[in-house]
C-alpha positions as MATLAB code, in Angstrom:
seq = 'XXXXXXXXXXXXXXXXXXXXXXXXXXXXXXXXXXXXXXXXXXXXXXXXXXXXXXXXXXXXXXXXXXXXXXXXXXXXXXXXXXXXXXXXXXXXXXXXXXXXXXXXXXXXXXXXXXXXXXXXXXXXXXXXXXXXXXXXXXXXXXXXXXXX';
ca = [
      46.466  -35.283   28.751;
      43.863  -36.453   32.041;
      40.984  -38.713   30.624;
      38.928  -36.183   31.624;
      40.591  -33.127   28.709;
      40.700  -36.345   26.463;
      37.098  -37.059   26.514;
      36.099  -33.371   25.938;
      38.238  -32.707   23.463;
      38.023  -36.010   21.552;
      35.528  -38.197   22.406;
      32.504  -35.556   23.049;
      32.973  -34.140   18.816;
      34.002  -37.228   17.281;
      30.434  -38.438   18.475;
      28.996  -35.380   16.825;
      30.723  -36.059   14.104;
      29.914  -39.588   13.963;
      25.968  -38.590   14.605;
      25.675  -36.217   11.841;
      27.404  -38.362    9.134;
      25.206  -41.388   10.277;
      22.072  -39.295   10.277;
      22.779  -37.999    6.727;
      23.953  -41.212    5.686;
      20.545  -42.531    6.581;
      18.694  -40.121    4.935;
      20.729  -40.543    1.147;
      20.239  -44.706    1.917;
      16.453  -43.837    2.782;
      15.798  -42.024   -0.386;
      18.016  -43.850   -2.662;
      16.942  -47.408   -1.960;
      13.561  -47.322    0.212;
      11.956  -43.786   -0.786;
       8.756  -45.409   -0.644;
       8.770  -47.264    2.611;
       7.637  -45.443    5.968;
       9.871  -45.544    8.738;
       8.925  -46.136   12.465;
       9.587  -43.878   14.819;
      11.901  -45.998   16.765;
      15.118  -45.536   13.828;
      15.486  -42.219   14.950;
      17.605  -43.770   17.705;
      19.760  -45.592   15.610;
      21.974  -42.617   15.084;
      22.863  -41.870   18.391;
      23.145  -45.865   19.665;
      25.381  -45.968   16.533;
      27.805  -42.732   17.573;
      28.476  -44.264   20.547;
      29.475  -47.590   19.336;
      31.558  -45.731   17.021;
      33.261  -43.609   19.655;
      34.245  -46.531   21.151;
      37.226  -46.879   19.286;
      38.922  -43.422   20.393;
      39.148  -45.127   23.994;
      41.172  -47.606   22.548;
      43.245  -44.299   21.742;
      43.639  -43.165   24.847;
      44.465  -46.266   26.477;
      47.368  -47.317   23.685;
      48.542  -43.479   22.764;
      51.460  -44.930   22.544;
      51.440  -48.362   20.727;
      49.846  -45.955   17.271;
      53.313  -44.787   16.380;
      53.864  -43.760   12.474;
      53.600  -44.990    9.036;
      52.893  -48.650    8.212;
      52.385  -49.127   12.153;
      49.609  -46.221   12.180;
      48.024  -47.484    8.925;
      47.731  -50.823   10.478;
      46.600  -49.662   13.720;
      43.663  -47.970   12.063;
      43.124  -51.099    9.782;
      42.026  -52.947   12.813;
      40.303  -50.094   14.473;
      38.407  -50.508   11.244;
      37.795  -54.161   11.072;
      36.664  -54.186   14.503;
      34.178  -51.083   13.887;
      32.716  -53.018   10.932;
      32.840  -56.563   13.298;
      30.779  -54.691   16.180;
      28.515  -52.429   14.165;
      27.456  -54.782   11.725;
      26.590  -57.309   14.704;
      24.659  -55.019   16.416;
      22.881  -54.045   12.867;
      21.852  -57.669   13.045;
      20.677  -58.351   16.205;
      18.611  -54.870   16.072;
      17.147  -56.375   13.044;
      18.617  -53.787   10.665;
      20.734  -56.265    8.336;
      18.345  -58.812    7.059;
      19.854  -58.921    3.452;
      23.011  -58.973    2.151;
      22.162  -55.806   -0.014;
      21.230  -53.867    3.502;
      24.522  -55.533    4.706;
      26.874  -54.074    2.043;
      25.426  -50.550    1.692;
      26.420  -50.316    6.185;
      29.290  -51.725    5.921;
      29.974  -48.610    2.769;
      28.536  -46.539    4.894;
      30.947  -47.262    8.257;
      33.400  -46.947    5.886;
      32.574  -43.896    4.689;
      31.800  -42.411    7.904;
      35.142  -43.478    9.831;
      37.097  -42.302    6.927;
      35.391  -38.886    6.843;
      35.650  -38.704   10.823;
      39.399  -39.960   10.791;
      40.226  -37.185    8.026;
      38.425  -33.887    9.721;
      40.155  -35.305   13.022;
      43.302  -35.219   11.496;
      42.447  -31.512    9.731;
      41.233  -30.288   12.777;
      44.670  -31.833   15.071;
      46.606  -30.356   12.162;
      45.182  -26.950   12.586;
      46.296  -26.899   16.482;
      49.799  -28.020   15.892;
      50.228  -25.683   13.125;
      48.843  -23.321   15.569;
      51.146  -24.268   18.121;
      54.158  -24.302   16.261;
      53.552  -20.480   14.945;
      52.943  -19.437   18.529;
      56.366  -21.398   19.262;
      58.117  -19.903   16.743;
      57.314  -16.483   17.510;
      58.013  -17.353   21.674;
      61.303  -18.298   20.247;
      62.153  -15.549   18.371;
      60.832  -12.764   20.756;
      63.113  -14.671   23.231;
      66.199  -14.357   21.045;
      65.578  -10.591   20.767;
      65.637  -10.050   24.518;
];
């Protein structure tokens, strides 16, 4: 797969993804903790500064396709994808001034959690879906070939 099929394909909806979940994330943290705060303007950026931070990761993807392999190896693999999401995002949380308490602090960290387990699961659903596809479409190639 070119960089270029790996982007759209990958990259360009996991940053939708990513967007959406952050945005509605957001919103539940907004009403649930500071319902009766006004908000400037300005934090309706955060959502799309924050997709592509967390899109970052899926270049790492590309780039080591092949290190990921299976089991424990995969697990671990997206253990420090993880750890380094959390590492970056939560750094640039504090330097944008988001994370000024360690209440604020815990609830993104949940929340990149959340989000990067929810992306990583409809990912897999939706790469699922294709090979399933795939294989069907193989297995009726193969057996219209055998008739022949």
């Amino acid at each position: 797969m070119s960089f270029k099929e790996y982007f759209f394909k990958k990259m360009v909806p996991n940053y939708f993804m990513i967007v959406t979940l952050i945005t509605i994330g957001m919103a539940v943290t907004g009403i649930l903790f500071y319902g009766n705060r006004d908000i400037s303007m300005a934090t309706l950026f955060v959502p799309p500064v924050f997709g592509a931070l967390g899109s970052l990761p899926l270049l790492l993807d590309f780039f080591f396709m092949k290190v990921r392999g299976t089991g424990l190896r995969y697990f671990l693999y997206n253990l420090a994808e993880l750890v380094i999401l959390e590492i970056c995002l939560l750094t640039a949380g504090y330097f944008l001034g988001m994370v000024n308490s360690l209440m604020t602090f815990m609830i993104m960290a949940l929340m990149i959690f959340a989000i990067f387990t929810a992306v990583g699961a409809i990912m897999y659903m939706q790469d699922k879906k294709f090979c399933d596809d795939l294989n069907d479409a193989l297995a009726k190639y193969a057996q219209s070939s055998r008739k022949s």
